[in-house]
Amino acid sequence: MFIEVAKTQVKKWFTLCILILGGGTIYKLSSLKDAFYIPMQKYFHLSHTQIGLAISVYAIVQAIGYAASIYIAGRFSKRTLIPIGLVGVGVTGIYLSTFPGYYGILASWGVMALFTETAFWPVLIKSVKLLGESDQQGRMFGFLEGGRGIVDTIVAFSALGIFIWLGSKSLGFRAAILFFALIIIIVGIISYFFLEDDIIFQTFDKGGEEITKNKVALKGAIQAIKNPILWFASFTIFCVYTVYAGLTYFIPFLKEIYGMPVALVGVYGIINQYGLKIIGGPIGGFLADKKFKSATKYLRFAFLLSIIAMAIFIMLPHSKMNVYIGVITTLGFGAIVFTQRAVFFAPLDEIDIPKEISGAAASVACLVGYAPQIFAFTMYGYILDHKPGIAGYRYVFLIMIAFAGMGFIISNHLVKIVNKKKHNIQN
């Protein structure tokens, strides 16, 4: 009995490691701006708004993809979808390394969204959710986010090292893109050989005949869409993600307002977008499970904390401050957001989503939760292009406060719903 339990635990954590490896590499190309925002502007010849529009194209395809994945995630196994997603993104990256024109760049971001958000991410979320018990959800997603942060940081710093080694110019940028592409393809191949096929839940009709996989998937999709509490949980993710999108603009903020050198900006971008996952992931998971005993309650607290922190940050005399103080304060705010990102899918377990529709529920949550990509980056970029200097950044930071406030209101309502469900169960 002990040996069987040990084998099950080893299998669970090994599977999580493979999922972390995929989750930590697949976004390197679509999130190229994180470490290479300035090179993207220079060598792709893009403005703030154009970078935002590329992300908007990604988000539009993403929304369509998530709608499709409500069905697909329950129909096909992770052993099929995850490798397809990874290899597809990697091949697109090889094309991107040719430095295509603007429309080619837009098309590349659209294709990457198709592979990443339709085939990969909802299946990853479903797989992680099914790995942990109810009291482990915060930690499982926290380990996912923290583990992704480690992989993100190693891979991104390696690419940045290649970029600097080759002279921090177009050749280095091209080589960094190819490095990302090859790593993603290799991880896709590894995933195919080491992940197992999913267990498909059998469903029978009243006559005792087995319902086909297609009907099971369609039934699960309809059941998930009709769940009103799921939509509240999804809009909580929506608010976290809109605030998270604003973290990207700390990168040009430090360059333009504080005069940070380009190479150091790249290092900061990696720490800001990836390194903070290493810290924020486990801390967010621990606080949600152990301190607050609820991911939803922790999200509510973190929204309030981020409102206060950003309000103080806006009032600081940035033009007179040392660059290192700017780095510390922006990373401090980012850490709060990443503790939220670590657990913002964990409420799916608190609202008692049945296991058989986990894939469909994850797709709905992704569809709504990641919708800010459609408008947030373009909106922030447009503001900065048309309101240069500190004034534009203040507008961006105020919008981040507004969405954190909205998130606080929604998560507070969701806490009441969850508490009411627990009270009814106890009675």
XYZ file of N, CA and C in Angstrom, residues 130-365:
708
model
N -6.446 18.668 -11.898
C -6.751 17.269 -11.610
C -5.631 16.567 -10.840
N -4.434 17.158 -10.809
C -3.319 16.548 -10.082
C -3.452 16.700 -8.573
N -4.088 17.793 -8.118
C -4.140 18.088 -6.683
C -5.502 17.875 -6.061
N -5.522 17.614 -4.760
C -6.777 17.519 -4.017
C -7.304 18.931 -3.736
N -8.488 18.999 -3.134
C -9.138 20.293 -2.898
C -8.299 21.222 -2.029
N -7.604 20.667 -1.028
C -6.816 21.498 -0.123
C -5.398 21.750 -0.643
N -5.129 21.312 -1.881
C -3.797 21.494 -2.455
C -3.795 22.420 -3.667
N -4.953 22.960 -4.023
C -5.049 23.702 -5.279
C -4.150 24.942 -5.298
N -4.145 25.685 -4.193
C -3.301 26.870 -4.135
C -1.842 26.516 -4.321
N -1.402 25.453 -3.635
C 0.004 25.049 -3.731
C 0.343 24.506 -5.119
N -0.575 23.706 -5.708
C -0.295 23.143 -7.034
C -0.122 24.252 -8.066
N -1.039 25.214 -8.043
C -0.921 26.322 -8.995
C 0.233 27.244 -8.614
N 0.526 27.331 -7.324
C 1.676 28.112 -6.889
C 2.980 27.501 -7.368
N 3.085 26.167 -7.255
C 4.272 25.472 -7.756
C 4.364 25.596 -9.275
N 3.215 25.541 -9.942
C 3.210 25.725 -11.397
C 3.794 27.083 -11.757
N 3.291 28.126 -11.100
C 3.743 29.484 -11.421
C 5.198 29.689 -11.021
N 5.568 29.180 -9.836
C 6.957 29.310 -9.392
C 7.910 28.530 -10.278
N 7.514 27.306 -10.635
C 8.336 26.486 -11.520
C 8.486 27.106 -12.888
N 7.388 27.643 -13.409
C 7.460 28.349 -14.687
C 8.409 29.536 -14.590
N 8.407 30.197 -13.435
C 9.306 31.333 -13.241
C 10.764 30.918 -13.343
N 11.098 29.756 -12.761
C 12.476 29.263 -12.830
C 12.858 28.964 -14.279
N 11.980 28.230 -14.976
C 12.255 27.890 -16.378
C 12.310 29.158 -17.225
N 11.313 30.047 -17.026
C 11.274 31.330 -17.735
C 12.596 32.081 -17.602
N 13.049 32.201 -16.363
C 14.231 33.002 -16.067
C 15.482 32.415 -16.707
N 15.652 31.102 -16.585
C 16.830 30.440 -17.154
C 16.851 30.595 -18.670
N 15.701 30.309 -19.298
C 15.634 30.370 -20.771
C 15.787 31.808 -21.260
N 15.127 32.751 -20.597
C 15.185 34.152 -21.027
C 16.579 34.746 -20.839
N 17.224 34.447 -19.706
C 18.590 34.951 -19.490
C 19.564 34.329 -20.494
N 19.327 33.069 -20.859
C 20.171 32.420 -21.866
C 20.038 33.140 -23.201
N 18.794 33.472 -23.583
C 18.566 34.193 -24.841
C 19.180 35.591 -24.791
N 19.032 36.258 -23.640
C 19.623 37.590 -23.487
C 21.141 37.512 -23.557
N 21.711 36.441 -22.988
C 23.156 36.244 -23.058
C 23.629 36.080 -24.500
N 22.864 35.342 -25.283
C 23.191 35.166 -26.709
C 23.132 36.516 -27.425
N 22.082 37.293 -27.117
C 21.896 38.613 -27.721
C 23.095 39.526 -27.427
N 23.529 39.560 -26.172
C 24.661 40.412 -25.770
C 25.976 39.887 -26.354
N 26.143 38.548 -26.330
C 27.365 37.918 -26.835
C 27.590 38.234 -28.313
N 26.496 38.332 -29.068
C 26.587 38.611 -30.503
C 26.496 40.103 -30.819
N 26.687 40.941 -29.797
C 26.813 42.368 -30.040
C 25.590 43.213 -29.786
N 24.545 42.631 -29.218
C 23.322 43.382 -28.888
C 22.733 44.099 -30.106
N 22.841 43.439 -31.276
C 22.306 44.037 -32.496
C 21.379 43.045 -33.193
N 21.098 43.264 -34.462
C 20.104 42.456 -35.174
C 20.465 40.976 -35.202
N 21.756 40.655 -35.385
C 22.180 39.249 -35.401
C 21.888 38.583 -34.065
N 22.184 39.274 -32.982
C 21.920 38.729 -31.658
C 20.442 38.547 -31.398
N 19.646 39.499 -31.868
C 18.193 39.407 -31.692
C 17.633 38.219 -32.478
N 18.119 38.026 -33.704
C 17.681 36.895 -34.532
C 18.058 35.568 -33.871
N 19.275 35.508 -33.347
C 19.750 34.285 -32.694
C 18.930 33.974 -31.439
N 18.559 35.011 -30.697
C 17.749 34.821 -29.488
C 16.388 34.235 -29.843
N 15.778 34.726 -30.919
C 14.482 34.209 -31.363
C 14.598 32.739 -31.769
N 15.655 32.409 -32.522
C 15.867 31.014 -32.937
C 16.120 30.107 -31.735
N 16.834 30.628 -30.745
C 17.071 29.860 -29.514
C 15.749 29.527 -28.836
N 14.876 30.519 -28.682
C 13.554 30.278 -28.102
C 12.805 29.215 -28.896
N 12.798 29.351 -30.230
C 12.045 28.442 -31.091
C 12.516 26.993 -30.933
N 13.826 26.786 -30.927
C 14.367 25.424 -30.829
C 14.090 24.801 -29.467
N 14.225 25.604 -28.410
C 13.934 25.102 -27.062
C 12.477 24.647 -26.964
N 11.562 25.445 -27.503
C 10.133 25.116 -27.439
C 9.845 23.819 -28.198
N 10.448 23.651 -29.365
C 10.240 22.424 -30.157
C 10.770 21.199 -29.401
N 11.940 21.326 -28.785
C 12.524 20.215 -28.028
C 11.616 19.815 -26.859
N 11.082 20.815 -26.132
C 10.180 20.531 -25.011
C 8.905 19.854 -25.507
N 8.428 20.253 -26.685
C 7.251 19.608 -27.267
C 7.487 18.132 -27.526
N 8.663 17.802 -28.049
C 9.003 16.399 -28.304
C 9.099 15.621 -26.986
N 9.734 16.226 -25.982
C 9.840 15.589 -24.658
C 8.450 15.329 -24.077
N 7.547 16.301 -24.202
C 6.192 16.171 -23.662
C 5.467 14.982 -24.283
N 5.650 14.792 -25.568
C 4.961 13.688 -26.244
C 5.388 12.338 -25.669
N 6.661 12.190 -25.370
C 7.176 10.899 -24.910
C 6.997 10.659 -23.407
N 6.798 11.725 -22.623
C 6.741 11.544 -21.173
C 5.367 11.796 -20.542
N 4.453 12.438 -21.251
C 3.104 12.613 -20.714
C 2.241 11.409 -21.058
N 1.294 11.095 -20.169
C 0.381 9.982 -20.415
C -0.938 10.504 -20.973
N -1.665 9.625 -21.637
C -2.994 9.991 -22.118
C -3.928 10.215 -20.935
N -4.907 11.117 -21.111
C -5.874 11.391 -20.057
C -6.845 10.226 -19.884
N -7.395 10.137 -18.678
C -8.489 9.197 -18.431
C -9.770 9.862 -18.911
N -10.456 9.237 -19.843
C -11.713 9.779 -20.361
C -12.865 9.237 -19.534
N -13.621 10.114 -18.904
C -14.752 9.706 -18.080
C -15.850 9.133 -18.968
N -16.294 7.916 -18.645
C -17.361 7.285 -19.410
C -18.715 7.777 -18.929
N -19.600 8.064 -19.859
C -20.948 8.507 -19.543
C -21.943 7.648 -20.319
N -23.014 7.272 -19.659
C -24.006 6.403 -20.293
C -25.365 7.084 -20.284
N -26.159 6.802 -21.326
C -27.510 7.356 -21.367
C -28.449 6.485 -20.548
N -29.719 6.837 -20.526
C -30.688 6.117 -19.699
C -30.855 4.664 -20.142
N -30.546 4.396 -21.399
C -30.653 3.032 -21.909
C -29.428 2.190 -21.640
N -28.414 2.772 -20.996
C -27.209 2.047 -20.652
C -26.143 2.059 -21.720
N -26.391 2.775 -22.815
C -25.402 2.853 -23.885
C -24.405 3.990 -23.618
N -23.153 3.711 -23.948
C -22.112 4.715 -23.719
C -22.284 5.902 -24.658
N -22.177 7.118 -24.083
C -22.266 8.331 -24.888
C -20.889 8.601 -25.488
N -20.843 8.981 -26.748
C -19.568 9.193 -27.437
C -18.776 10.334 -26.803
N -17.454 10.354 -27.084
C -16.583 11.405 -26.561
C -17.045 12.785 -27.034
N -17.526 12.848 -28.266
C -17.987 14.137 -28.797
C -19.151 14.673 -27.989
N -20.101 13.795 -27.666
C -21.268 14.220 -26.896
C -20.895 14.589 -25.468
N -19.957 13.823 -24.892
C -19.486 14.133 -23.531
C -18.851 15.519 -23.496
N -17.993 15.798 -24.485
C -17.316 17.095 -24.548
C -18.325 18.225 -24.727
N -19.304 18.025 -25.613
C -20.302 19.060 -25.870
C -21.172 19.302 -24.634
N -21.547 18.219 -23.953
C -22.346 18.336 -22.733
C -21.574 19.100 -21.660
N -20.272 18.797 -21.513
C -19.442 19.489 -20.530
C -19.299 20.966 -20.846
N -19.173 21.285 -22.137
C -19.044 22.688 -22.552
C -20.297 23.476 -22.183
N -21.460 22.912 -22.459
C -22.731 23.581 -22.152
C -22.901 23.758 -20.648
N -22.548 22.713 -19.893
C -22.662 22.768 -18.429
C -21.767 23.860 -17.851
N -20.559 23.991 -18.387
C -19.627 25.015 -17.891
C -20.131 26.423 -18.212
N -20.603 26.626 -19.430
C -21.074 27.945 -19.848
C -22.263 28.407 -19.012
N -23.090 27.482 -18.584
C -24.301 27.825 -17.828
C -24.045 28.044 -16.334
N -22.800 27.861 -15.894
C -22.478 28.003 -14.467
C -22.184 29.476 -14.152
N -23.106 30.185 -13.467
C -22.905 31.627 -13.231
C -21.732 31.940 -12.307
N -21.458 31.056 -11.332
C -20.361 31.314 -10.399
C -19.021 31.236 -11.124
N -18.950 30.364 -12.115
C -17.736 30.258 -12.916
C -17.400 31.592 -13.576
N -18.426 32.320 -13.984
C -18.196 33.607 -14.646
C -17.653 34.649 -13.668
N -18.097 34.606 -12.410
C -17.530 35.517 -11.397
C -16.049 35.211 -11.182
N -15.722 33.913 -11.069
C -14.324 33.519 -10.894
C -13.492 33.945 -12.102
N -14.085 33.854 -13.286
C -13.382 34.216 -14.518
C -13.103 35.713 -14.579
N -14.059 36.536 -14.126
C -13.842 37.982 -14.158
C -12.853 38.437 -13.089
N -12.671 37.630 -12.059
C -11.598 37.913 -11.102
C -10.243 37.794 -11.802
N -10.085 36.752 -12.603
C -8.872 36.571 -13.399
C -8.706 37.744 -14.366
N -9.810 38.162 -14.979
C -9.827 39.295 -15.917
C -9.184 40.536 -15.292
N -9.553 40.834 -14.066
C -9.033 42.028 -13.390
C -7.560 41.879 -13.032
N -7.170 40.686 -12.552
C -5.758 40.457 -12.247
C -4.925 40.640 -13.519
N -5.417 40.096 -14.624
C -4.627 40.141 -15.853
C -4.490 41.565 -16.405
N -5.525 42.385 -16.253
C -5.429 43.758 -16.738
C -4.382 44.538 -15.948
N -4.315 44.294 -14.647
C -3.273 44.928 -13.832
C -1.902 44.365 -14.215
N -1.848 43.048 -14.399
C -0.590 42.398 -14.797
C -0.062 42.963 -16.111
N -0.946 43.238 -17.063
C -0.522 43.785 -18.353
C 0.235 45.098 -18.173
N -0.147 45.867 -17.164
C 0.526 47.136 -16.905
C 1.964 46.983 -16.464
N 2.336 45.805 -15.935
C 3.713 45.589 -15.485
C 4.703 45.717 -16.633
N 4.278 45.380 -17.849
C 5.149 45.478 -19.022
C 5.703 46.890 -19.178
N 4.899 47.887 -18.810
C 5.272 49.274 -19.084
C 6.156 49.878 -18.003
N 6.465 49.074 -16.981
C 7.541 49.458 -16.078
C 8.874 49.430 -16.825
N 8.957 48.595 -17.890
C 10.217 48.440 -18.642
C 10.582 49.740 -19.370
N 9.715 50.260 -20.280
C 10.057 51.549 -20.898
C 10.022 52.710 -19.909
N 9.225 52.584 -18.838
C 9.154 53.622 -17.808
C 10.531 53.866 -17.190
N 11.225 52.786 -16.844
C 12.539 52.923 -16.227
C 13.578 53.441 -17.223
N 13.410 53.109 -18.497
C 14.349 53.612 -19.505
C 14.122 55.102 -19.771
N 12.849 55.490 -19.948
C 12.534 56.865 -20.332
C 12.604 57.842 -19.162
N 12.116 57.443 -18.011
C 12.035 58.361 -16.864
C 13.300 58.301 -16.011
N 13.878 57.105 -15.873
C 15.055 56.944 -15.010
C 16.366 56.843 -15.791
N 16.275 56.693 -17.136
C 17.484 56.608 -17.950
C 18.247 55.313 -17.800
N 17.565 54.203 -17.547
C 18.232 52.916 -17.386
C 18.830 52.442 -18.721
N 20.083 51.930 -18.741
C 20.708 51.434 -19.983
C 19.927 50.269 -20.589
N 20.027 50.089 -21.933
C 19.242 49.081 -22.651
C 19.525 47.669 -22.141
N 20.794 47.313 -21.940
C 21.146 45.965 -21.479
C 20.536 45.689 -20.103
N 20.586 46.705 -19.223
C 20.012 46.554 -17.890
C 18.492 46.494 -17.955
N 17.907 47.186 -18.934
C 16.457 47.118 -19.136
C 16.055 45.687 -19.470
N 16.857 44.997 -20.302
C 16.574 43.604 -20.637
C 16.619 42.709 -19.418
N 17.617 42.912 -18.574
C 17.727 42.133 -17.334
C 16.520 42.401 -16.441
N 16.165 43.684 -16.303
C 15.004 44.045 -15.478
C 13.737 43.384 -16.023
N 13.564 43.409 -17.358
C 12.370 42.829 -17.963
C 12.226 41.357 -17.643
N 13.331 40.630 -17.652
C 13.295 39.198 -17.326
C 12.904 38.991 -15.867
N 13.521 39.779 -14.975
C 13.192 39.661 -13.545
C 11.740 40.056 -13.303
N 11.309 41.131 -13.937
C 9.955 41.657 -13.756
C 8.890 40.662 -14.200
N 9.114 40.021 -15.349
C 8.094 39.143 -15.917
C 8.277 37.675 -15.553
N 9.501 37.259 -15.243
C 9.755 35.843 -14.991
C 10.294 35.558 -13.595
N 11.284 36.344 -13.187
C 11.889 36.108 -11.887
C 10.900 36.222 -10.740
N 9.964 37.169 -10.870
C 8.974 37.353 -9.799
C 8.056 36.148 -9.647
N 7.919 35.347 -10.708
C 7.110 34.130 -10.597
C 7.722 33.169 -9.590
N 9.052 33.128 -9.553
C 9.743 32.208 -8.647
C 9.383 32.526 -7.200
N 9.283 33.818 -6.902
C 8.943 34.253 -5.538
C 7.429 34.257 -5.342
N 6.728 34.897 -6.284
C 5.291 35.082 -6.137
C 4.497 33.805 -6.187
N 4.940 32.836 -7.008
C 4.190 31.588 -7.137
C 4.040 30.832 -5.826
N 5.145 30.370 -5.236
C 5.034 29.627 -3.968
C 4.431 30.450 -2.833
N 4.779 31.756 -2.749
C 4.226 32.591 -1.673
C 2.719 32.723 -1.823
N 2.268 32.983 -3.048
C 0.825 33.090 -3.282
C 0.103 31.806 -2.953
N 0.659 30.674 -3.373
C 0.039 29.385 -3.079
C -0.003 29.086 -1.596
N 1.106 29.388 -0.895
C 1.160 29.147 0.556
C 0.148 30.026 1.297
N 0.113 31.310 0.976
C -0.812 32.221 1.661
C -2.262 31.830 1.413
N -2.569 31.443 0.166
C -3.946 31.067 -0.163
C -4.378 29.819 0.603
N -3.503 28.811 0.671
C -3.865 27.541 1.313
C -3.751 27.574 2.833
N -2.674 28.169 3.349
C -2.377 28.074 4.774
C -2.858 29.270 5.594
N -2.634 30.482 5.080
C -2.965 31.676 5.849
C -4.431 32.057 5.693
N -4.895 32.171 4.436
C -6.263 32.615 4.191
C -7.248 31.450 4.046
N -6.725 30.237 3.884
C -7.550 29.036 3.712
C -8.501 29.144 2.519
N -8.179 30.042 1.599
C -9.052 30.270 0.447
C -8.311 31.145 -0.568
N -8.215 30.673 -1.806
C -7.584 31.479 -2.847
C -8.393 32.732 -3.129
N -9.709 32.608 -3.041
C -10.592 33.751 -3.317
C -10.386 34.851 -2.281
N -10.261 34.484 -1.027
C -10.032 35.474 0.030
C -8.676 36.137 -0.139
N -7.672 35.341 -0.542
C -6.357 35.944 -0.749
C -6.370 36.926 -1.911
N -7.064 36.574 -2.990
C -7.148 37.475 -4.137
C -7.792 38.804 -3.734
N -8.834 38.734 -2.910
C -9.495 39.955 -2.430
C -8.513 40.826 -1.644
N -7.755 40.204 -0.746
C -6.769 40.940 0.047
C -5.693 41.566 -0.851
N -5.193 40.804 -1.826
C -4.115 41.282 -2.691
C -4.585 42.427 -3.593
N -5.835 42.406 -4.015
C -6.372 43.527 -4.790
C -6.309 44.817 -3.971
N -6.734 44.722 -2.719
C -6.706 45.896 -1.846
C -5.274 46.381 -1.627
N -4.368 45.434 -1.423
C -2.969 45.776 -1.203
C -2.360 46.451 -2.441
N -2.702 45.955 -3.623
C -2.145 46.536 -4.852
C -2.694 47.939 -5.108
N -3.951 48.196 -4.722
C -4.526 49.543 -4.844
C -3.724 50.539 -4.002
N -3.463 50.156 -2.759
C -2.720 51.031 -1.845
C -1.287 51.240 -2.350
N -0.647 50.140 -2.772
C 0.746 50.216 -3.222
C 0.890 51.095 -4.461
N 0.000 50.949 -5.427
C 0.101 51.741 -6.653
C -0.230 53.213 -6.404
N -1.179 53.473 -5.507
C -1.524 54.859 -5.171
C -0.308 55.576 -4.573
N 0.430 54.888 -3.709
C 1.651 55.463 -3.128
C 2.713 55.658 -4.203
N 2.841 54.657 -5.092
C 3.849 54.697 -6.151
C 3.647 55.903 -7.077
N 2.404 56.179 -7.429
C 2.109 57.302 -8.337
C 2.577 58.626 -7.742
N 2.471 58.765 -6.426
C 2.793 60.038 -5.775
C 4.287 60.252 -5.530
N 5.106 59.240 -5.823
C 6.545 59.380 -5.597
C 7.166 60.367 -6.595
N 8.208 61.102 -6.193
C 8.885 62.067 -7.094
C 9.883 61.350 -8.006
N 9.388 60.679 -9.027
C 10.224 59.791 -9.850
C 11.388 60.510 -10.529
N 11.179 61.743 -10.946
C 12.240 62.465 -11.650
C 13.440 62.761 -10.758
N 13.258 62.674 -9.448
C 14.336 62.974 -8.508
C 14.885 61.719 -7.821
N 14.303 60.559 -8.148
C 14.675 59.333 -7.439
C 15.809 58.587 -8.126
N 16.573 57.829 -7.339
C 17.631 56.968 -7.852
C 17.008 55.803 -8.615
N 17.660 55.365 -9.694
C 17.125 54.299 -10.545
C 16.896 53.007 -9.761
N 17.734 52.727 -8.771
C 17.594 51.485 -8.015
C 16.359 51.499 -7.123
N 15.975 52.682 -6.666
C 14.727 52.795 -5.900
C 13.543 52.538 -6.834
N 13.641 53.056 -8.067
C 12.601 52.784 -9.052
C 12.480 51.302 -9.344
N 13.614 50.629 -9.451
C 13.619 49.184 -9.705
C 12.963 48.432 -8.552
N 13.347 48.780 -7.327
C 12.823 48.073 -6.148
C 11.319 48.273 -5.993
N 10.857 49.514 -6.167
C 9.426 49.791 -5.977
C 8.566 49.118 -7.054
N 9.035 49.117 -8.298
C 8.253 48.476 -9.365
C 8.247 46.954 -9.205
N 9.383 46.394 -8.819
C 9.430 44.948 -8.599
C 8.581 44.549 -7.388
N 8.543 45.412 -6.384
C 7.701 45.136 -5.213
C 6.239 45.054 -5.583
N 5.783 45.992 -6.423
C 4.388 45.951 -6.870
C 4.161 44.722 -7.737
N 5.124 44.429 -8.611
C 4.987 43.256 -9.468
C 4.866 41.967 -8.670
N 5.578 41.886 -7.552
C 5.521 40.684 -6.714
C 4.111 40.446 -6.182
N 3.413 41.513 -5.821
C 2.027 41.382 -5.345
C 1.156 40.775 -6.446
N 1.309 41.298 -7.658
C 0.497 40.825 -8.781
C 0.805 39.357 -9.091
N 2.074 38.978 -8.991
C 2.428 37.599 -9.310
C 1.944 36.611 -8.251
N 1.763 37.039 -7.016
C 1.144 36.139 -6.036
C -0.312 35.889 -6.422
N -0.952 36.880 -7.033
C -2.325 36.696 -7.515
C -2.355 35.785 -8.738
N -1.442 36.022 -9.662
C -1.383 35.177 -10.859
C -1.164 33.712 -10.495
N -0.443 33.479 -9.417
C -0.138 32.110 -9.017
C -1.394 31.326 -8.670
N -2.401 31.997 -8.146
C -3.569 31.273 -7.607
C -4.886 31.669 -8.268
N -4.854 32.481 -9.334
C -6.146 32.973 -9.813
C -6.997 31.922 -10.527
N -6.432 30.716 -10.762
C -7.260 29.616 -11.258
C -7.741 28.709 -10.122
N -7.141 28.828 -8.944
C -7.488 27.969 -7.810
C -8.952 28.092 -7.378
N -9.607 29.272 -7.484
C -11.028 29.339 -7.107
C -11.936 28.400 -7.894
N -11.472 27.875 -9.033
C -12.290 26.922 -9.784
C -12.610 25.694 -8.941
N -11.716 25.353 -8.024
C -11.996 24.221 -7.136
C -12.928 24.634 -5.996
N -12.794 25.872 -5.515
C -13.649 26.348 -4.425
C -15.116 26.417 -4.823
N -15.367 26.627 -6.113
C -16.759 26.727 -6.563
C -17.279 25.379 -7.040
N -16.535 24.304 -6.697
C -16.982 22.918 -6.932
C -17.275 22.614 -8.398
N -16.309 22.878 -9.259
C -16.446 22.479 -10.656
C -16.236 20.965 -10.749
N -17.175 20.199 -11.308
C -17.004 18.745 -11.434
C -15.780 18.390 -12.278
N -15.110 17.298 -11.931
C -13.891 16.900 -12.631
C -14.123 16.667 -14.111
N -15.288 16.117 -14.461
C -15.533 15.771 -15.854
C -15.679 16.985 -16.775
N -15.874 18.185 -16.195
C -15.951 19.383 -17.045
C -14.811 20.355 -16.719
N -13.742 19.825 -16.117
C -12.607 20.680 -15.741
C -12.003 21.378 -16.954
N -11.888 20.641 -18.064
C -11.312 21.235 -19.264
C -12.162 22.370 -19.803
N -13.472 22.150 -19.867
C -14.382 23.180 -20.364
C -14.390 24.395 -19.437
N -14.383 24.144 -18.117
C -14.388 25.244 -17.150
C -13.103 26.061 -17.251
N -11.971 25.369 -17.419
C -10.688 26.071 -17.568
C -10.698 26.930 -18.826
N -11.337 26.431 -19.891
C -11.399 27.195 -21.140
C -12.255 28.445 -20.986
N -13.383 28.344 -20.276
C -14.228 29.518 -20.023
C -13.449 30.543 -19.208
N -12.759 30.060 -18.161
C -11.981 30.957 -17.312
C -10.867 31.647 -18.112
